[in-house]
Coordinates of N, CA and C in Angstrom, one line a residue:
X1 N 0.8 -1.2 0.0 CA 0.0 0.0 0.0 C 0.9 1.3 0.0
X2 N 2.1 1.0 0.9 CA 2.7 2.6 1.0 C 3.3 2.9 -0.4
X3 N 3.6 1.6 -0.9 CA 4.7 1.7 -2.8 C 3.4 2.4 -3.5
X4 N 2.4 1.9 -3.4 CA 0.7 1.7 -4.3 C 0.7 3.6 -4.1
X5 N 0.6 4.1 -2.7 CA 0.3 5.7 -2.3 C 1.3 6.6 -3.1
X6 N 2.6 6.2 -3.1 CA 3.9 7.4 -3.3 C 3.4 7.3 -5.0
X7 N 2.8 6.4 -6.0 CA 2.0 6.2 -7.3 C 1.1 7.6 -7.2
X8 N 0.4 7.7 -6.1 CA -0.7 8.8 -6.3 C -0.4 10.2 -5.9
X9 N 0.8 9.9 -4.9 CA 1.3 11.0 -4.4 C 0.9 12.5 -5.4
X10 N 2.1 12.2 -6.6 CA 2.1 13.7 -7.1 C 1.2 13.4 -7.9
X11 N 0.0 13.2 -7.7 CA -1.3 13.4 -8.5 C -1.9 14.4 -7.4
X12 N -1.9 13.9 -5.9 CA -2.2 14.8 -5.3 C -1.7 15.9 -4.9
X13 N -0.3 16.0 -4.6 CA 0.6 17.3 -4.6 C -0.1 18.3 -5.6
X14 N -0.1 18.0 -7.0 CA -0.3 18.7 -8.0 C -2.1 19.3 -8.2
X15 N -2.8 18.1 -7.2 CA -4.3 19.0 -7.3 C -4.1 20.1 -6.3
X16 N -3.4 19.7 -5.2 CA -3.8 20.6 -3.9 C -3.0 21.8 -4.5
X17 N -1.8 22.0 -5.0 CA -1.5 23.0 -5.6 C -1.5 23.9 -6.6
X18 N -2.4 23.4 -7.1 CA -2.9 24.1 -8.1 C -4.3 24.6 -7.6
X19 N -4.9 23.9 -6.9 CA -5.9 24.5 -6.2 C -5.7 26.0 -5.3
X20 N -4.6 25.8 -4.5 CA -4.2 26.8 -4.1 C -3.8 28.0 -4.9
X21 N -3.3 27.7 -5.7 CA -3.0 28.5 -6.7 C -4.0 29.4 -7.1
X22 N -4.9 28.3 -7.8 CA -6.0 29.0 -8.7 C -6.9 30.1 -6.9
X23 N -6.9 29.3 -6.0 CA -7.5 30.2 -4.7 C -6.9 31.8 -4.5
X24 N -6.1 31.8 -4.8 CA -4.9 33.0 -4.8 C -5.2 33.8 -5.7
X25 N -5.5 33.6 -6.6 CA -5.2 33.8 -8.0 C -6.4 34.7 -8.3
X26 N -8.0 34.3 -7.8 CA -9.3 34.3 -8.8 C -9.5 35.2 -7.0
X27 N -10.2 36.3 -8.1 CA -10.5 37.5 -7.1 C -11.9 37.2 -6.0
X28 N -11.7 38.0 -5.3 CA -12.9 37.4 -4.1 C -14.7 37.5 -5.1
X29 N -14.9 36.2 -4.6 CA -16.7 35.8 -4.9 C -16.9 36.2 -6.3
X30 N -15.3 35.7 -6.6 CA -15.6 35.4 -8.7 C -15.5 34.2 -9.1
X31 N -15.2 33.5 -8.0 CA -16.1 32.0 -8.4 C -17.3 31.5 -8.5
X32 N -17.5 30.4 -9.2 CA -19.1 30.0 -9.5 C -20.0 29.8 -8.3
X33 N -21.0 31.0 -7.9 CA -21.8 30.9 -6.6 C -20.9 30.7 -5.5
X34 N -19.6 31.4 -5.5 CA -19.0 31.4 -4.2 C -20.1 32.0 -3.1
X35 N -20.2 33.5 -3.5 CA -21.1 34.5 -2.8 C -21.9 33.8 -2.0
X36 N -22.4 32.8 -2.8 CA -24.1 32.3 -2.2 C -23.5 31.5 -1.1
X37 N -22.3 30.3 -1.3 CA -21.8 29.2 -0.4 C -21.4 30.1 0.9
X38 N -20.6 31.0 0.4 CA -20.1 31.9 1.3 C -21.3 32.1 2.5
X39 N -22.7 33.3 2.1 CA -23.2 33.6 2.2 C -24.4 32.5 3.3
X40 N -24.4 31.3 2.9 CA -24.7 30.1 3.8 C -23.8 29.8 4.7
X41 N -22.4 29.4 4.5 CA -21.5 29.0 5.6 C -21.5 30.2 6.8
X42 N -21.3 31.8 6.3 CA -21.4 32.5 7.4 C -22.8 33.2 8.0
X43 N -24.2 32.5 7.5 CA -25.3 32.5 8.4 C -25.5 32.0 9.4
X44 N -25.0 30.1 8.9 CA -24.9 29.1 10.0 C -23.8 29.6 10.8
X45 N -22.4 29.9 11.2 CA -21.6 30.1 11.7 C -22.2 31.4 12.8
X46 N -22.7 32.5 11.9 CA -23.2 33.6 13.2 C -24.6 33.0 14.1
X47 N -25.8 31.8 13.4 CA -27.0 32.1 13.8 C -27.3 30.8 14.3
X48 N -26.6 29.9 14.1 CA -26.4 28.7 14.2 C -27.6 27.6 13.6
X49 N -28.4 28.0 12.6 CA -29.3 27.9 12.0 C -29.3 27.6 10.3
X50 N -29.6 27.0 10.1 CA -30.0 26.2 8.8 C -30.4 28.0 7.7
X51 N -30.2 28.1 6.4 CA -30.9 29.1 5.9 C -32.4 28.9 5.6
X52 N -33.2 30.0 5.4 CA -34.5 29.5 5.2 C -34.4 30.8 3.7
X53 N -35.1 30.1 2.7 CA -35.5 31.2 1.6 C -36.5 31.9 1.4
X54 N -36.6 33.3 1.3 CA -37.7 34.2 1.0 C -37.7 34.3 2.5
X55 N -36.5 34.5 3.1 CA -36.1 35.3 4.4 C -35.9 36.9 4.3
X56 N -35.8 37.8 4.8 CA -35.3 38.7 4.7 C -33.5 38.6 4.7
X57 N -33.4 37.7 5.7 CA -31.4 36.9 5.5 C -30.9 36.6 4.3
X58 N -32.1 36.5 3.6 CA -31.6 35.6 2.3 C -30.7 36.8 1.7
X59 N -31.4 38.2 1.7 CA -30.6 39.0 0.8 C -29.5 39.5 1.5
X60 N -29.6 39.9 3.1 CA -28.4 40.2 3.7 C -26.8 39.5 3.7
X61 N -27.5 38.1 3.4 CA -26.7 36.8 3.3 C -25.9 36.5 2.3
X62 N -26.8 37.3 1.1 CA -26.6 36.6 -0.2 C -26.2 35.4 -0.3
X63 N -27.2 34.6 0.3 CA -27.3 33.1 -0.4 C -28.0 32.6 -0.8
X64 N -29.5 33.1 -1.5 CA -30.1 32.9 -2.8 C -30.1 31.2 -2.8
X65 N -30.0 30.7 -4.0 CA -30.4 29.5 -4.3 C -29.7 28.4 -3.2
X66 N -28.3 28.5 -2.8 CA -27.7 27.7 -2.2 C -28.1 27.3 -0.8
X67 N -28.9 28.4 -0.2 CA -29.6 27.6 1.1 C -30.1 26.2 0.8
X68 N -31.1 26.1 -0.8 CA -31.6 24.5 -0.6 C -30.3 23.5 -1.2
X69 N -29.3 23.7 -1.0 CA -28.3 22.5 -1.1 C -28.4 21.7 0.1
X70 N -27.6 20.1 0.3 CA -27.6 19.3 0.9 C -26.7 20.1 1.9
X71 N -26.9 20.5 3.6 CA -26.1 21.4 4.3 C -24.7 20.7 4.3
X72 N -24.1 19.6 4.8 CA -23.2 18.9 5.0 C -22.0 19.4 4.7
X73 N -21.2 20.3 3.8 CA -20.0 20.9 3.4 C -20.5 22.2 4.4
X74 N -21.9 23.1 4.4 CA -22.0 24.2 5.2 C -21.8 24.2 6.4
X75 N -22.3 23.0 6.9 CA -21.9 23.0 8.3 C -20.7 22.8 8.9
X76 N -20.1 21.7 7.6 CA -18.4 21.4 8.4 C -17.7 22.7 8.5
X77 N -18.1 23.2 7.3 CA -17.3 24.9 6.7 C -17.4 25.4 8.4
X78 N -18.8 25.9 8.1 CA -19.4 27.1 9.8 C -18.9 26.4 10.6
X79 N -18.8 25.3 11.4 CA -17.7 24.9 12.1 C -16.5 24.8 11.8
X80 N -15.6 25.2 11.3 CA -14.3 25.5 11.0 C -14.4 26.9 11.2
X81 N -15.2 27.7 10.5 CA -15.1 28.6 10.9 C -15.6 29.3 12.3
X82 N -16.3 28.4 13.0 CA -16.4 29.0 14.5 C -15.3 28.8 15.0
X83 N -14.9 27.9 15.0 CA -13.7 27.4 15.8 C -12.6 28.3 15.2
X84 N -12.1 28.8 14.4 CA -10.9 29.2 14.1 C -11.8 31.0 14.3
X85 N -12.7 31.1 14.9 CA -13.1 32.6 15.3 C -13.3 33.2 14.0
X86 N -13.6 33.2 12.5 CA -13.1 34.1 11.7 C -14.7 34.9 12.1
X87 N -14.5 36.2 11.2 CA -16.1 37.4 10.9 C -15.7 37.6 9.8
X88 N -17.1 38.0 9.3 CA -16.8 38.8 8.3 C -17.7 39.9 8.1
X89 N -18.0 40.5 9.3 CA -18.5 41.8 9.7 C -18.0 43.0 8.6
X90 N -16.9 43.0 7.9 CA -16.9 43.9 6.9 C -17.3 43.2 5.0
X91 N -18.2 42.7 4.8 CA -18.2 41.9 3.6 C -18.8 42.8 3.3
X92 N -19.8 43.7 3.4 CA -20.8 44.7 2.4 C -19.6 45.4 2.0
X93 N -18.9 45.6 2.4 CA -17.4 46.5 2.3 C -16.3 46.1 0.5
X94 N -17.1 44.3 0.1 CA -16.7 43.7 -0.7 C -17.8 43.7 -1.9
X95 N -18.6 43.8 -1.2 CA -20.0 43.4 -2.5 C -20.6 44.8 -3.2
X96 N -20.0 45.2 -4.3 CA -20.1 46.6 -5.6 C -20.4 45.5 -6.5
X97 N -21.7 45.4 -6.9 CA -22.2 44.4 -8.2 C -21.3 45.0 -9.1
X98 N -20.8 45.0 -10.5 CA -20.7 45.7 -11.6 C -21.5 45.8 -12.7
X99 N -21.7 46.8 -12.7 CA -23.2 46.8 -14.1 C -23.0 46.3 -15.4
X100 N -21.7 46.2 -15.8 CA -21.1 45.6 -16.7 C -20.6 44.8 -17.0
X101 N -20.9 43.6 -16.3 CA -20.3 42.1 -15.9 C -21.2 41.3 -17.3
X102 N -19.8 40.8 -17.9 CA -20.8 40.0 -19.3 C -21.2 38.9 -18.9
X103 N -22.6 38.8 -18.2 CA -22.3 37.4 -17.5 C -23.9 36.3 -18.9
X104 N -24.1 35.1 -19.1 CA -24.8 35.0 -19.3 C -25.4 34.7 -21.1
X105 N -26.3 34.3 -21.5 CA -26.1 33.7 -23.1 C -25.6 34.8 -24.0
X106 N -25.9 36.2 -23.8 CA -25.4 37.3 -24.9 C -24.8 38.2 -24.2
X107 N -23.4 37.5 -23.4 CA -22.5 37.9 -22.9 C -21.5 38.5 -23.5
X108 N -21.1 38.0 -24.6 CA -19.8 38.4 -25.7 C -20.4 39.4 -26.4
X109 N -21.8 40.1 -26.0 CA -22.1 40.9 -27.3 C -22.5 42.1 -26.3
X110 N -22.5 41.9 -25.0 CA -22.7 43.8 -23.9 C -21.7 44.1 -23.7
X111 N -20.7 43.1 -23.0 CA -19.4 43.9 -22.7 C -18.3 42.7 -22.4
X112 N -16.8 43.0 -22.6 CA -16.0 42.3 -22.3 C -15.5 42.5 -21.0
X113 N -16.6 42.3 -19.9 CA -15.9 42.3 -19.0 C -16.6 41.3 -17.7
X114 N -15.5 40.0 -17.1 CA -16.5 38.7 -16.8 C -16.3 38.9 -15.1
X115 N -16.0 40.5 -14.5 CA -16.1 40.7 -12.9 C -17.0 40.7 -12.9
X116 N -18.0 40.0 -11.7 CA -19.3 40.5 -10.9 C -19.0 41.5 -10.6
X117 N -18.3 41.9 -9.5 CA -18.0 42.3 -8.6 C -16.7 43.8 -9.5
X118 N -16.7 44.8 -8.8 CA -15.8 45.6 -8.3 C -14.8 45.4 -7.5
X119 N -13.3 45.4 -7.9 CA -12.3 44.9 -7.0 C -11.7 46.0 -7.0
X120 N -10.9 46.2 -5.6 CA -9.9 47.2 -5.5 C -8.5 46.1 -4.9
X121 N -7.6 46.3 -6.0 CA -6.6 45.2 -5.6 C -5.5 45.5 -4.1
X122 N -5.8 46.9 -3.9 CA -5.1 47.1 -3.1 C -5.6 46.9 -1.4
X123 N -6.7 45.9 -1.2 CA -7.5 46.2 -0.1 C -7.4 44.7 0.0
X124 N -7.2 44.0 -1.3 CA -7.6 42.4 -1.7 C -6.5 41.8 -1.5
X125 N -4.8 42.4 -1.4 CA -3.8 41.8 -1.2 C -3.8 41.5 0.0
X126 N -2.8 39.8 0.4 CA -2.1 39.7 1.5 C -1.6 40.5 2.1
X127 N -1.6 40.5 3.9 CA -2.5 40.0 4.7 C -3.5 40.0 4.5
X128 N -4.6 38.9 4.7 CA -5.6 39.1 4.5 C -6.2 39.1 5.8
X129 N -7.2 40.0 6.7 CA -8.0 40.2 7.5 C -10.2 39.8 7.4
X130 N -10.5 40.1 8.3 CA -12.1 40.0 8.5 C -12.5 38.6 7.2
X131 N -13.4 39.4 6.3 CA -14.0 38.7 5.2 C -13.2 38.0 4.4
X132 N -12.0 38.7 4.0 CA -10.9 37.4 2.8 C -10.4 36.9 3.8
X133 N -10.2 36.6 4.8 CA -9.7 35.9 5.6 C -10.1 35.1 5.7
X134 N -11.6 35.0 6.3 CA -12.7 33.6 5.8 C -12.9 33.0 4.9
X135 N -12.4 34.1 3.6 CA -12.7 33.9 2.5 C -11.5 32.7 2.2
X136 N -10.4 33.0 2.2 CA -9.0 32.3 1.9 C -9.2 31.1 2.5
X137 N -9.5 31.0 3.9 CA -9.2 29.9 4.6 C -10.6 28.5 4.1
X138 N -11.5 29.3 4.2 CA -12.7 28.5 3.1 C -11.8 27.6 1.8
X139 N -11.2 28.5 1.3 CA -11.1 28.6 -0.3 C -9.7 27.2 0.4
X140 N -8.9 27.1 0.8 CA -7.7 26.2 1.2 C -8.7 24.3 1.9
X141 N -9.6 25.3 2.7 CA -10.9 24.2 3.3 C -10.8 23.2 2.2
X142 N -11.6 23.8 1.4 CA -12.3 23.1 0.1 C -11.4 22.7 -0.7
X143 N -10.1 22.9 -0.9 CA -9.2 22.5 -1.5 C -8.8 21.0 -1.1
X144 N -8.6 20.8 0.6 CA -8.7 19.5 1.2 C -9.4 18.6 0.8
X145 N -10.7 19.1 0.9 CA -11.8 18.6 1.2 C -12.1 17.6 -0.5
X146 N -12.1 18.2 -1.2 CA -11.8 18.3 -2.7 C -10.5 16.7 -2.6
X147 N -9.6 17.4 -2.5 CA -8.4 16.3 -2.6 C -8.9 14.9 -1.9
X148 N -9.9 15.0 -0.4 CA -10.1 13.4 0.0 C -10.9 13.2 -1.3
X149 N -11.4 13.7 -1.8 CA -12.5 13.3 -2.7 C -11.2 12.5 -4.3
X150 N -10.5 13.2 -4.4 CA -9.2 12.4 -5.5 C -8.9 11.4 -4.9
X151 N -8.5 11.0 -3.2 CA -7.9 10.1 -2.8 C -9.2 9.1 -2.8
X152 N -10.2 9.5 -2.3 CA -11.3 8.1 -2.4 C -11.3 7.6 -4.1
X153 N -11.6 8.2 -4.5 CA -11.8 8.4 -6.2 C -10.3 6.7 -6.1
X154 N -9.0 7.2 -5.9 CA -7.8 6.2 -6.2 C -8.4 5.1 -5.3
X155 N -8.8 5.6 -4.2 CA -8.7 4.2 -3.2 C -10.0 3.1 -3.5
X156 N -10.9 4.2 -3.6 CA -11.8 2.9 -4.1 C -11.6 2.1 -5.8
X157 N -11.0 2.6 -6.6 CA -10.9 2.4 -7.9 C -9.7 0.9 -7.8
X158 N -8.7 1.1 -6.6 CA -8.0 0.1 -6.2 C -8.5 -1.1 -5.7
X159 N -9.3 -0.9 -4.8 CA -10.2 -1.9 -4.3 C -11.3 -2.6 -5.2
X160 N -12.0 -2.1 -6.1 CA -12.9 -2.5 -7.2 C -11.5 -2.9 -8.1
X161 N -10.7 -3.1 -8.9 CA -9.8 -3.3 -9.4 C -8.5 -3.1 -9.0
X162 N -8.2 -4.5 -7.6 CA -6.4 -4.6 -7.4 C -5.7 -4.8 -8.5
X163 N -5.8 -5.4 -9.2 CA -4.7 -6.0 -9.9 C -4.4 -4.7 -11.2
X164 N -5.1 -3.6 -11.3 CA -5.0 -3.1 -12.1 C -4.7 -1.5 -11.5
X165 N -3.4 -1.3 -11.0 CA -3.1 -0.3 -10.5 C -3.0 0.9 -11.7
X166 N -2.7 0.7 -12.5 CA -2.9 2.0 -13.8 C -4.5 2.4 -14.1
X167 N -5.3 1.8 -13.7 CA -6.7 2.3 -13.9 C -6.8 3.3 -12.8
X168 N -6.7 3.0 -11.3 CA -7.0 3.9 -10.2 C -6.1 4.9 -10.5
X169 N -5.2 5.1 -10.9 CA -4.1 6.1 -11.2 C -4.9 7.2 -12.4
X170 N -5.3 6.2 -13.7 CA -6.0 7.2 -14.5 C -7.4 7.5 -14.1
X171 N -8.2 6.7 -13.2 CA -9.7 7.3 -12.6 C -9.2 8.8 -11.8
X172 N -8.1 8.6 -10.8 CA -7.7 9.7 -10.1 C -7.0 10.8 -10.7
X173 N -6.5 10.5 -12.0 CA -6.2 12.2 -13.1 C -7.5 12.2 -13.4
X174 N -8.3 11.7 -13.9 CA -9.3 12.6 -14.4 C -10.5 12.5 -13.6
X175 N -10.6 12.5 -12.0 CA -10.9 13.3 -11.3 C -10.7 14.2 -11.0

């Protein structure tokens, strides 16, 4: 098993780092429905409560559609985040829609520009404090969390087929 692991090793080196990467990289709540996941993880975390929709929270929250997801990643998240103390008491501080975000089927034809959001890079750099702080440490969370998901992906593909260690290797790249 340990010869079979150091096999998957830099499959996984190379997700977790690149994940990081890409976390660093992609400006705050410009990922797909970050806002909303966000927006759920830090309801539970302050209220200790499930979201409910067609709240008035919903909009304070901005978590919109994602309250009816399965909670199970929300809650691990809001607990991580209680425990590690983060707030994000300054997030309205982050959230300037842009009116000009080409988002959507006749996107390439209003504007070339794919920010939701208004960034100011100089507020957004390391250190990060309050909201990107939660924001980062989320964004590293799920990177983990993501990777057991590559390692079950190898470990069960080994177990349904021992004898064929190049299959669990190629199930786990293209996971």
């Amino acid at each position: 098993m340990k010869r079979a692991f150091r096999n998957v090793l830099p499959l996984l080196l190379a997700f977790v780092g690149l994940g990081l990467v890409y976390g660093v990289t992609v400006p705050p709540f410009e990922n797909l429905d970050e806002i909303e996941h966000f927006g759920v993880i830090r309801y539970i975390a302050e209220t200790g409560r499930l979201p409910v929709h067609g709240t008035p929270e919903a909009e304070i929250y901005h978590y919109r559609q994602e309250a009816s997801q399965p909670p199970l990643y929300h809650l691990l998240s809001a607990g991580l985040v209680h425990l590690l103390g983060l707030q994000a008491r300054d997030m309205e501080t982050y959230i300037r829609f842009n009116p000009r975000v080409a988002c959507g089927p006749n996107a390439p034809f209003l504007y070339d520009n794919r920010a939701i959001f208004y960034h100011n890079p100089h507020r957004e750099r390391f250190p990060w404090q309050g909201t990107l702080q939660m924001l980062h440490v989320l964004r590293v969370w799920s990177t983990l969390l993501q990777a057991l998901t590559v390692l079950g992906t190898w470990t069960l593909a080994r177990r349904i087929l021992p004898a064929h260690s190049g299959i669990a290797l190629l199930a786990t790249a293209i996971v």
